PDB file of C-alpha atoms in Angstrom:
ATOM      1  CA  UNK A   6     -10.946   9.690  22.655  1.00 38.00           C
ATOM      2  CA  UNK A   7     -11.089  10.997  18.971  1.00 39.00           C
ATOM      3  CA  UNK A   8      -8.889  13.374  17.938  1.00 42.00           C
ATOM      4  CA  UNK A   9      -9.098  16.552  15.570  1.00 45.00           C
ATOM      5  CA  UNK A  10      -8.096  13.846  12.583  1.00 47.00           C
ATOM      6  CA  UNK A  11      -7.221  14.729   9.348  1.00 49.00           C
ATOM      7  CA  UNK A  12      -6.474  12.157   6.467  1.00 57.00           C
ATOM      8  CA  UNK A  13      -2.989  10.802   6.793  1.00 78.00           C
ATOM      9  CA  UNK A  14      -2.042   7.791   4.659  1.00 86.00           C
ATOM     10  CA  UNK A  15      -0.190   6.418   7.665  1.00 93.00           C
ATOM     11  CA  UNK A  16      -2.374   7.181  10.941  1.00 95.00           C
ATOM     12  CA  UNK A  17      -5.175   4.913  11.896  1.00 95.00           C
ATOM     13  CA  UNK A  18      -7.497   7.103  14.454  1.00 96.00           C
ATOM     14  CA  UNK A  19      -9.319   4.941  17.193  1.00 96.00           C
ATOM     15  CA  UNK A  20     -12.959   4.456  16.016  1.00 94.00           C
ATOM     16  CA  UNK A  21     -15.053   2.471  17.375  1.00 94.00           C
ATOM     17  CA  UNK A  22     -16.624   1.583  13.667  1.00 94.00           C
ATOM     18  CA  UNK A  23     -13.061  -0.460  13.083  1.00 94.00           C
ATOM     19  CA  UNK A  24     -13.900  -3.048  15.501  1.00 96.00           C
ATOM     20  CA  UNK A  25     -14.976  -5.815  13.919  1.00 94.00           C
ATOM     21  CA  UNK A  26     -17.130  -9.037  15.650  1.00 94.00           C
ATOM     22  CA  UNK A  27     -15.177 -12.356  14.821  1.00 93.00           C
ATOM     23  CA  UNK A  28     -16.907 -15.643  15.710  1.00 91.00           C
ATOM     24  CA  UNK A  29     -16.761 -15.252  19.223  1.00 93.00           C
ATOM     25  CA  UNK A  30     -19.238 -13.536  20.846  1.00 95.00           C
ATOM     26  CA  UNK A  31     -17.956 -10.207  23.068  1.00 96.00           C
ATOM     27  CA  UNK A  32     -14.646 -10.330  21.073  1.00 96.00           C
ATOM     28  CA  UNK A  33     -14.014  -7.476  18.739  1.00 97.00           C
ATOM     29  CA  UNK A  34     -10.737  -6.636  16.518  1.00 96.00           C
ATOM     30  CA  UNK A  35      -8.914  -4.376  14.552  1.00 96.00           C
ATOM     31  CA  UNK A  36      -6.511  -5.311  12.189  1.00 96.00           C
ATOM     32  CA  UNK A  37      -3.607  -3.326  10.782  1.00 96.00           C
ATOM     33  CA  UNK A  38      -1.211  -5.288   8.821  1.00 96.00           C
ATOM     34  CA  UNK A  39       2.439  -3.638   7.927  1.00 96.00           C
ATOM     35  CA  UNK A  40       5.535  -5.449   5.633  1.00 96.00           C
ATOM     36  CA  UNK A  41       6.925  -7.389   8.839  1.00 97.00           C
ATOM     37  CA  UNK A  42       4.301  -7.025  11.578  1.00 98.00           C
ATOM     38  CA  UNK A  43       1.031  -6.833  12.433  1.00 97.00           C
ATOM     39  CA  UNK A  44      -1.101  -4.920  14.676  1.00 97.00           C
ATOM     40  CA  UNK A  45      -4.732  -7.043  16.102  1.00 97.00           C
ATOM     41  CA  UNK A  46      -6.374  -4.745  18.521  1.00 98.00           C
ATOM     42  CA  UNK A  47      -8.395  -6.717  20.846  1.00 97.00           C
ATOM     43  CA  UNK A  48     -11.943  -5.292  22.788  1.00 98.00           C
ATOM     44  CA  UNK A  49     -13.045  -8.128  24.750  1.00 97.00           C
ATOM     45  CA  UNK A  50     -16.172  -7.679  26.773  1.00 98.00           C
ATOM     46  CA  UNK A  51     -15.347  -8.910  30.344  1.00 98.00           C
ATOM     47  CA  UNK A  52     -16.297 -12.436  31.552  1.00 96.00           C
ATOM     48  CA  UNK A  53     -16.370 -13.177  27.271  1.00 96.00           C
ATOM     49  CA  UNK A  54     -15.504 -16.874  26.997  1.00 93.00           C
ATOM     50  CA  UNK A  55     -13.675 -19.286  24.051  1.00 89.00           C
ATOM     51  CA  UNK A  56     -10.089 -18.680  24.699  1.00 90.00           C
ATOM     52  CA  UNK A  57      -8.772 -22.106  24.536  1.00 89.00           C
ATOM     53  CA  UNK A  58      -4.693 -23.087  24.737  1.00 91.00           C
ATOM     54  CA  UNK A  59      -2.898 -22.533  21.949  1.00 91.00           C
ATOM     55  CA  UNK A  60       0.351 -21.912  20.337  1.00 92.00           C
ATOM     56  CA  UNK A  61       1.446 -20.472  16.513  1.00 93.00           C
ATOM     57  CA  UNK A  62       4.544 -22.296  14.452  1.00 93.00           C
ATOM     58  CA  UNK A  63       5.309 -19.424  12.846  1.00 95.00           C
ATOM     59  CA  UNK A  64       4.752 -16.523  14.287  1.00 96.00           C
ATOM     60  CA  UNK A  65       6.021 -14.102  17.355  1.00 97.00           C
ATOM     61  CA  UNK A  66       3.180 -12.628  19.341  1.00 97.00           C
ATOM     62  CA  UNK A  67       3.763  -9.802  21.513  1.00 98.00           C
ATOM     63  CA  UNK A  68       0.325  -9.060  23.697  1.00 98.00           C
ATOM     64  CA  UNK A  69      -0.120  -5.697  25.555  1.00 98.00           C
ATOM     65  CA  UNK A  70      -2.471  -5.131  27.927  1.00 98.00           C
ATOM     66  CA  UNK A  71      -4.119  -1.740  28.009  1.00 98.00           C
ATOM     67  CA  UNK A  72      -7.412  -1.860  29.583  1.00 98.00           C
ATOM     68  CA  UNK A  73      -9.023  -4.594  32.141  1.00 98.00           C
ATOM     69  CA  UNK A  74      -7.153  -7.681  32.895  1.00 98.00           C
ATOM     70  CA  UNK A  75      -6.159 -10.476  31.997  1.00 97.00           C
ATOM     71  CA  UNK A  76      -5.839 -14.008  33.677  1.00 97.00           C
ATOM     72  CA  UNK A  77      -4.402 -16.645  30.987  1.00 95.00           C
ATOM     73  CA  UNK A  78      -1.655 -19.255  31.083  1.00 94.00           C
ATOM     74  CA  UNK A  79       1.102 -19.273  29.279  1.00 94.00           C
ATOM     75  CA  UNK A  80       4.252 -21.713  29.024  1.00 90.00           C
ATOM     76  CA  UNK A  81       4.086 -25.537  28.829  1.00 81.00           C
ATOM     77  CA  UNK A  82       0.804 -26.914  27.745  1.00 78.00           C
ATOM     78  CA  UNK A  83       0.888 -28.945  31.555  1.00 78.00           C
ATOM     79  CA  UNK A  84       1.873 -26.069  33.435  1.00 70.00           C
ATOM     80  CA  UNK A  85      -1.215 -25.019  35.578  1.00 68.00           C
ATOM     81  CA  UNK A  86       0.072 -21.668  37.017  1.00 82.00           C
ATOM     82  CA  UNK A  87      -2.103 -18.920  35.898  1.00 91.00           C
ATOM     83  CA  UNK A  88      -0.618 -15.066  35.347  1.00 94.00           C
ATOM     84  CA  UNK A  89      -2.850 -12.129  35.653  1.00 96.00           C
ATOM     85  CA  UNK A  90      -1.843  -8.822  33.883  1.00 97.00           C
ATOM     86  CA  UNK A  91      -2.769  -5.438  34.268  1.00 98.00           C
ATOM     87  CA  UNK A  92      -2.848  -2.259  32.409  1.00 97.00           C
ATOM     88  CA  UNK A  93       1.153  -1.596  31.595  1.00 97.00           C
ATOM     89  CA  UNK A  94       1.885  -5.419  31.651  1.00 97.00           C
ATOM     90  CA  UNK A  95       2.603  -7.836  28.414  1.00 97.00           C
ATOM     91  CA  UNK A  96       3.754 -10.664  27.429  1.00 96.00           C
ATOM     92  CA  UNK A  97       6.418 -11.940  24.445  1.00 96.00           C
ATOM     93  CA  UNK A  98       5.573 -15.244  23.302  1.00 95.00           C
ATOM     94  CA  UNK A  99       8.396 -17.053  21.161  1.00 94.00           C
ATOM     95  CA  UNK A 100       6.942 -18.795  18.366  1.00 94.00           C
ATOM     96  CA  UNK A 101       5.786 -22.840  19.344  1.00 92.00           C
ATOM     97  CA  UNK A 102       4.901 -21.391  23.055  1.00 92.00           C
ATOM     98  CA  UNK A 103       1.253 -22.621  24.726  1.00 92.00           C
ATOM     99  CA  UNK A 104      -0.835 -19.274  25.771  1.00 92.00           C
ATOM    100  CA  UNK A 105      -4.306 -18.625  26.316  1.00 93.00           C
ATOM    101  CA  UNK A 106      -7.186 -20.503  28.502  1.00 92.00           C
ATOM    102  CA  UNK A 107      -7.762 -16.645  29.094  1.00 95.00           C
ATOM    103  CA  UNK A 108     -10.454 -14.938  31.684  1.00 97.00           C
ATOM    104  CA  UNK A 109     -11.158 -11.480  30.607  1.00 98.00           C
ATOM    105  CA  UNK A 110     -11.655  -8.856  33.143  1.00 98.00           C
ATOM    106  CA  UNK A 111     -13.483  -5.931  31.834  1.00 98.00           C
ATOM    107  CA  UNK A 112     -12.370  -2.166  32.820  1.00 98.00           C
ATOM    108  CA  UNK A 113     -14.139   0.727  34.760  1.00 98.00           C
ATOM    109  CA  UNK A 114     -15.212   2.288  32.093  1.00 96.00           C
ATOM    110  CA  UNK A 115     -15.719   0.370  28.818  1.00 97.00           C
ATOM    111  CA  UNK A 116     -16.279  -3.152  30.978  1.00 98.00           C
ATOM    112  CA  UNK A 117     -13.580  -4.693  28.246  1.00 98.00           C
ATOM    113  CA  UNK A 118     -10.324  -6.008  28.372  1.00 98.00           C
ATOM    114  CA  UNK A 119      -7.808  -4.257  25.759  1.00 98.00           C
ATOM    115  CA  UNK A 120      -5.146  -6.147  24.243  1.00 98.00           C
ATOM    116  CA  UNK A 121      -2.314  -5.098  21.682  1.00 98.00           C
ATOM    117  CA  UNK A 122      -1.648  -8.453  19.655  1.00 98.00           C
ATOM    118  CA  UNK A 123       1.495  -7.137  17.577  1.00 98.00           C
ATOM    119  CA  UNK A 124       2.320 -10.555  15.960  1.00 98.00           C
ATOM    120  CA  UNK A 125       5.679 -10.849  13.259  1.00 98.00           C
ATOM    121  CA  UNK A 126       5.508 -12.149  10.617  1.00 97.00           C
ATOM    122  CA  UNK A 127       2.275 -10.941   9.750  1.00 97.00           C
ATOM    123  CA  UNK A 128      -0.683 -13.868   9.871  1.00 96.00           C
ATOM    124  CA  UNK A 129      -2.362 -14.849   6.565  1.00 94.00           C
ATOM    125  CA  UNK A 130      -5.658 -15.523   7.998  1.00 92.00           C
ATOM    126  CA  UNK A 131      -5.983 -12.358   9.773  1.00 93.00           C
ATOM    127  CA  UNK A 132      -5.200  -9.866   6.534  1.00 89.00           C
ATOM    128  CA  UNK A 133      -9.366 -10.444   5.839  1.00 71.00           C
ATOM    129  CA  UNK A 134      -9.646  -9.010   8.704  1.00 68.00           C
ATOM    130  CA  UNK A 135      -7.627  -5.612   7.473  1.00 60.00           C
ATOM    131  CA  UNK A 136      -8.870  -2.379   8.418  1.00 51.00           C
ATOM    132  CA  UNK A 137      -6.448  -0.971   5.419  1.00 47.00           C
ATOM    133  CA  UNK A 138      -8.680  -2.219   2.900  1.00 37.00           C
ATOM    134  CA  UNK A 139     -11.644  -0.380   3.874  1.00 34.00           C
ATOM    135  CA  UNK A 140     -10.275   2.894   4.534  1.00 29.00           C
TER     136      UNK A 140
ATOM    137  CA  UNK B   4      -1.139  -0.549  38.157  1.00 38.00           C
ATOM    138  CA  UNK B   5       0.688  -3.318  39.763  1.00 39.00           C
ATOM    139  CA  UNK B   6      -0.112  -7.205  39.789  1.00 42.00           C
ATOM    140  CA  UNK B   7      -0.001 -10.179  41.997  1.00 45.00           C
ATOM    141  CA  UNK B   8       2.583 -10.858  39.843  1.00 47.00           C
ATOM    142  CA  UNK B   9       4.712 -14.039  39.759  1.00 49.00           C
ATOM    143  CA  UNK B  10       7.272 -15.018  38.244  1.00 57.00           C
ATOM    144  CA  UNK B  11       6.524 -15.850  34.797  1.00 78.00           C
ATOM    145  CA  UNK B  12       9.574 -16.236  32.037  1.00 86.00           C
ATOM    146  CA  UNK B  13       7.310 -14.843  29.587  1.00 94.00           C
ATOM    147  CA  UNK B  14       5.710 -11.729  30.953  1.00 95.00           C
ATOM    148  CA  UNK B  15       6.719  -8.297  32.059  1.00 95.00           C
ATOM    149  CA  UNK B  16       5.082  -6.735  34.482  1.00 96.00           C
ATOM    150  CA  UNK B  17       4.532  -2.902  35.032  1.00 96.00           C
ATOM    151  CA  UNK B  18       7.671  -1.453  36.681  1.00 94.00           C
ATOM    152  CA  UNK B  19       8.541   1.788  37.272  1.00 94.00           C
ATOM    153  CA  UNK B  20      12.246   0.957  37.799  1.00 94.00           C
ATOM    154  CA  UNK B  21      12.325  -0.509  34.617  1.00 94.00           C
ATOM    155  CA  UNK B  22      12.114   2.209  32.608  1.00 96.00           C
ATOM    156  CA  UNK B  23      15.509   3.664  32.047  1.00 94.00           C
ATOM    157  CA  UNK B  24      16.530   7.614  31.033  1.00 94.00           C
ATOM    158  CA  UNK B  25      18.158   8.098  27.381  1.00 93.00           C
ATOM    159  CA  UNK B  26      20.489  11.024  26.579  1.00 91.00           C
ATOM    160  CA  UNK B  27      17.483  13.401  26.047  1.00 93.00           C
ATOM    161  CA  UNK B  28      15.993  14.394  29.430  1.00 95.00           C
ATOM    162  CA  UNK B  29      12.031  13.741  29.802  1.00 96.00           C
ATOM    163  CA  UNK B  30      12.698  10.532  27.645  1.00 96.00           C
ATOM    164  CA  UNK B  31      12.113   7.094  29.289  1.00 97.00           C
ATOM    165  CA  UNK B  32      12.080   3.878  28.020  1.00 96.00           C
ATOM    166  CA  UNK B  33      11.862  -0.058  28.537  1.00 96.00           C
ATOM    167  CA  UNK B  34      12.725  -2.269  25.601  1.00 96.00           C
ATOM    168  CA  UNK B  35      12.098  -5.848  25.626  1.00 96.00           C
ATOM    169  CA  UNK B  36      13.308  -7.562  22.199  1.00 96.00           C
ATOM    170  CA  UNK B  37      11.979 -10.757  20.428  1.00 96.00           C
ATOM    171  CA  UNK B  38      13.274 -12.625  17.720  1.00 96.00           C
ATOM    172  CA  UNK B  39      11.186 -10.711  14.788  1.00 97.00           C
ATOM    173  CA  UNK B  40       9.851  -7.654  16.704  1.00 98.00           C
ATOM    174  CA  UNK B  41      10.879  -5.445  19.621  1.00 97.00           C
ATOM    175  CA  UNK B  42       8.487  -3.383  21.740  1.00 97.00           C
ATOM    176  CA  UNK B  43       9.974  -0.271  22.594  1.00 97.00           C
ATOM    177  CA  UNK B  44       7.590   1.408  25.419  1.00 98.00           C
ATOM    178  CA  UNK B  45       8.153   5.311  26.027  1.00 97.00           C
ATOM    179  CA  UNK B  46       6.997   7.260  28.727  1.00 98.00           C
ATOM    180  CA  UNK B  47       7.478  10.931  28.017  1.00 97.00           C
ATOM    181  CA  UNK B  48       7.050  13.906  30.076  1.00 98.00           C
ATOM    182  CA  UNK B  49       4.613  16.014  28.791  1.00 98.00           C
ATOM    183  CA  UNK B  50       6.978  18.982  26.793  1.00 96.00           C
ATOM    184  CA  UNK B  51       9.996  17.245  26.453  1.00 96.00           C
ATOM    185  CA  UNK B  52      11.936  18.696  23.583  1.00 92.00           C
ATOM    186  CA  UNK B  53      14.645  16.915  21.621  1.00 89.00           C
ATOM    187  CA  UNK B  54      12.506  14.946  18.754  1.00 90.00           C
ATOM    188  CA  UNK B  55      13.954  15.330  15.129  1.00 89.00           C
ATOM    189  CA  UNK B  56      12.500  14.131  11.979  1.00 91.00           C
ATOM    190  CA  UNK B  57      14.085  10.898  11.239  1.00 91.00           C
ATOM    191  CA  UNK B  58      12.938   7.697   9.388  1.00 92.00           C
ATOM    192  CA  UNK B  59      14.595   3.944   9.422  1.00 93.00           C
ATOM    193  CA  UNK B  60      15.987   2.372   6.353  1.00 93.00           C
ATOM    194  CA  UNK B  61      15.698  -1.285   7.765  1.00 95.00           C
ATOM    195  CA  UNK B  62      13.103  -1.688  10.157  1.00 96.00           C
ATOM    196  CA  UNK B  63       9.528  -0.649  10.163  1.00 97.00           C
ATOM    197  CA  UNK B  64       7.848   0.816  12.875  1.00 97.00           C
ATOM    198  CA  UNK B  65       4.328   0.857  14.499  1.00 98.00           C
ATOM    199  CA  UNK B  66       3.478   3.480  17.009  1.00 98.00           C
ATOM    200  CA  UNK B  67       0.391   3.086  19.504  1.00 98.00           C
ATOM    201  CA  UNK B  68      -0.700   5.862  22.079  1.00 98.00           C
ATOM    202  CA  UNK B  69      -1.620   4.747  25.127  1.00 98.00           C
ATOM    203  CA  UNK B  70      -1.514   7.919  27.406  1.00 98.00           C
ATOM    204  CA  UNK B  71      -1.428  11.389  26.182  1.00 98.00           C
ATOM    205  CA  UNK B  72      -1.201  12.872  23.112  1.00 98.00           C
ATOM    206  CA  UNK B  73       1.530  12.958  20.217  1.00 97.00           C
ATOM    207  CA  UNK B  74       1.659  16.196  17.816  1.00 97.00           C
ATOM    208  CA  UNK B  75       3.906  15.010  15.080  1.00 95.00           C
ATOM    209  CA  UNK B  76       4.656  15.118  11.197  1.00 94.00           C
ATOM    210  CA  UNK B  77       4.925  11.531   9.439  1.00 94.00           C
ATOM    211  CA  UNK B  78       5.369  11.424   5.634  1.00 90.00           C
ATOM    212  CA  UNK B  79       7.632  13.389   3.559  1.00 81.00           C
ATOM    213  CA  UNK B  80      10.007  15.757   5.034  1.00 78.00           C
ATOM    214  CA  UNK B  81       8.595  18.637   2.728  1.00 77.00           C
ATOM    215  CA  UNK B  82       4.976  18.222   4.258  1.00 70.00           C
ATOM    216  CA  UNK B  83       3.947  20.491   6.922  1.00 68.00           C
ATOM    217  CA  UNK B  84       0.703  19.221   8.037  1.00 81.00           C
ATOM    218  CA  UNK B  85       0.960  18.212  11.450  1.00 91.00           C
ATOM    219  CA  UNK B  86      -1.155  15.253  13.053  1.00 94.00           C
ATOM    220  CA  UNK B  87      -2.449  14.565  16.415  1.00 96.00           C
ATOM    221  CA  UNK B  88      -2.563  10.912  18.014  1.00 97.00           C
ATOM    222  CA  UNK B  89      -4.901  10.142  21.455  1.00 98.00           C
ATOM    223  CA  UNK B  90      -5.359   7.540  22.940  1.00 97.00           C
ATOM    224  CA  UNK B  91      -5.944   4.514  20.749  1.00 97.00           C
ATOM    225  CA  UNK B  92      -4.929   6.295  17.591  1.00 97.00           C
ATOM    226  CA  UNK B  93      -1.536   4.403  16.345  1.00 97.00           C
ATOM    227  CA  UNK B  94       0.602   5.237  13.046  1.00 96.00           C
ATOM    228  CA  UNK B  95       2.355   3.110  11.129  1.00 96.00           C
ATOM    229  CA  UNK B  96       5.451   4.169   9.628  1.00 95.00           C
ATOM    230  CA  UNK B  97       6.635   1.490   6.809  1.00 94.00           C
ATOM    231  CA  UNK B  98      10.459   1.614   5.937  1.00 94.00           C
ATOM    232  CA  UNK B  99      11.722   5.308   4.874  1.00 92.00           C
ATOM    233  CA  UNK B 100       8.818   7.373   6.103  1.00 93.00           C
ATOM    234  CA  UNK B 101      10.256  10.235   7.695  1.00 92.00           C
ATOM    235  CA  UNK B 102       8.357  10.632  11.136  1.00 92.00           C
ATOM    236  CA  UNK B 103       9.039  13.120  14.194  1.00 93.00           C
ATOM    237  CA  UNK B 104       9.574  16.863  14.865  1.00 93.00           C
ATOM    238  CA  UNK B 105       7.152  15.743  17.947  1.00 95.00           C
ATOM    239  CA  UNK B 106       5.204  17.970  21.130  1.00 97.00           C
ATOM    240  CA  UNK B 107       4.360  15.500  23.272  1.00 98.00           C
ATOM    241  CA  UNK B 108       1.267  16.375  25.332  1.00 98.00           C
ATOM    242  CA  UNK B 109       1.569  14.627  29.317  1.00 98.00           C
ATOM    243  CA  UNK B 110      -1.780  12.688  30.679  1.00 98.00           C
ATOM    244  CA  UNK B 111      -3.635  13.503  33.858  1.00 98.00           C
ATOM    245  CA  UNK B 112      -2.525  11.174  35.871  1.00 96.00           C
ATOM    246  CA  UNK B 113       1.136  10.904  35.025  1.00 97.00           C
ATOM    247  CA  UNK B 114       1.970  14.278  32.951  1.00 98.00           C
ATOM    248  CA  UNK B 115       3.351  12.127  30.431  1.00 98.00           C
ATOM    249  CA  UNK B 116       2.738  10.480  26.474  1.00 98.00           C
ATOM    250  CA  UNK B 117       3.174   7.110  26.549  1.00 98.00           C
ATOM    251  CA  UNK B 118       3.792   5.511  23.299  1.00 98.00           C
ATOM    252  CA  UNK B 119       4.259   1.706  22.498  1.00 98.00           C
ATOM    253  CA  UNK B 120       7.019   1.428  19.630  1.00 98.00           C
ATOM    254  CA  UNK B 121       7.099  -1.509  18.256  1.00 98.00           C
ATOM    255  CA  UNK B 122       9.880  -2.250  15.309  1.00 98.00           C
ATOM    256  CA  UNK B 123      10.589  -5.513  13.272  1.00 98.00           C
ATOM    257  CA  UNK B 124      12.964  -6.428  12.794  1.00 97.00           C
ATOM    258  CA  UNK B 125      14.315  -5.283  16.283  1.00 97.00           C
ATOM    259  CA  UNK B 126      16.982  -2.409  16.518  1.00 96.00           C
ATOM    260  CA  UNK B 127      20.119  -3.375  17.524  1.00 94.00           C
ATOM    261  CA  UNK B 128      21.082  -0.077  18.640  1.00 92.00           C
ATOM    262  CA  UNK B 129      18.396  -0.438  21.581  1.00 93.00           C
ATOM    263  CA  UNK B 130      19.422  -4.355  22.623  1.00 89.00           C
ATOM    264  CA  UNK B 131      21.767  -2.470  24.998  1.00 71.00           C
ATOM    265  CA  UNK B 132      19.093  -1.020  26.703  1.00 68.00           C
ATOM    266  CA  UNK B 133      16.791  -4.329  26.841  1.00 60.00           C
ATOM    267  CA  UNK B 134      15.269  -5.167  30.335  1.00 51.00           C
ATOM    268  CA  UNK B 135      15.560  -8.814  29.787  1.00 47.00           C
ATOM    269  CA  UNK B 136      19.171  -8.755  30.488  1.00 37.00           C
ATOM    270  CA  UNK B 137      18.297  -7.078  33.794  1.00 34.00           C
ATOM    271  CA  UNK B 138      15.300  -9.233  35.088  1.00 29.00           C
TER     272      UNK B 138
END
């Protein structure tokens, strides 16, 4: 998956390195912050747990899966239906909307789920998390 | 790469039929627009011709490769080096960086680059071709 990469001020080449352990144990991220959005590129090891409901005031999260599945809720705190996505599938939630009470089902290959977080604005308490900084 | 998918106001699920042709042939796309972002997803046939060098005055612009590969320039129009995104490898193109002149290299499975756009604030130019207005 790496590519002949040169330095470019702009390009952020996948490396595994860049994923960072947060508090929960089997979920890693990457964080790329721009001027109006925000890039947090999940690795979640399948069958991971701590995803608990939530919803952000102020911020637009748009969630891509890529790799594995995933099995959350999303919608009205009482709603009970649960949607599972696939590779190719995502989700837009406005900002104030419940999501999460995730499962994470881990792909083929890596045994992880792979999720594109693009969230706008940009979140405060994830820019520590920055993989600019350390470049 | 389908789901058991239900019907769910918030998420979009993998569908062929919902990626549209543009003017340029080889080019497909499905836009789905939020409030502060909008996710432009591209699904290119591998050699399509028709990318220029361009950049965006109002809206910044984060690129992620999902399938394929993307041979492109990003930077100032003067520079020559070229750069090549896989798989995972994203760019990040801030307001006024010129980005294009592309080859875009098709996947195995598909023959085609797949790239997730995603641009805050959202284009206007590309509401017209939202899917939510079609779901």
């Amino acid at each position: 998956m790496r590519t002949d990469a040169v330095s470019n001020h702009y390009c952020h080449f996948f490396d595994d390195a860049a994923f960072h352990e947060t508090e929960r144990p089997g979920f890693r991220r990457r964080v790329i912050t721009g001027e109006h959005l925000q890039l947090c590129f999940w690795r979640i090891a399948g069958g991971a747990t701590g995803s608990y409901l939530h919803h952000h005031t102020d911020h637009e999260q748009l969630g891509v899966l890529v790799r594995g599945q995933l099995d959350f809720r999303i919608g009205e705190p009482d709603e009970l239906e649960r949607v599972v996505l696939s590779a190719g599938d995502c989700y837009l939630a406005p900002r104030d909307v419940w999501h999460g009470d995730s499962v994470f089902i881990g792909d083929d290959e890596f045994g992880e789920c792979w999720i594109l977080d693009v969230f706008a604005p940009p979140r405060d308490d994830l820019r520590n998390q920055d993989t600019l900084g350390t470049r």
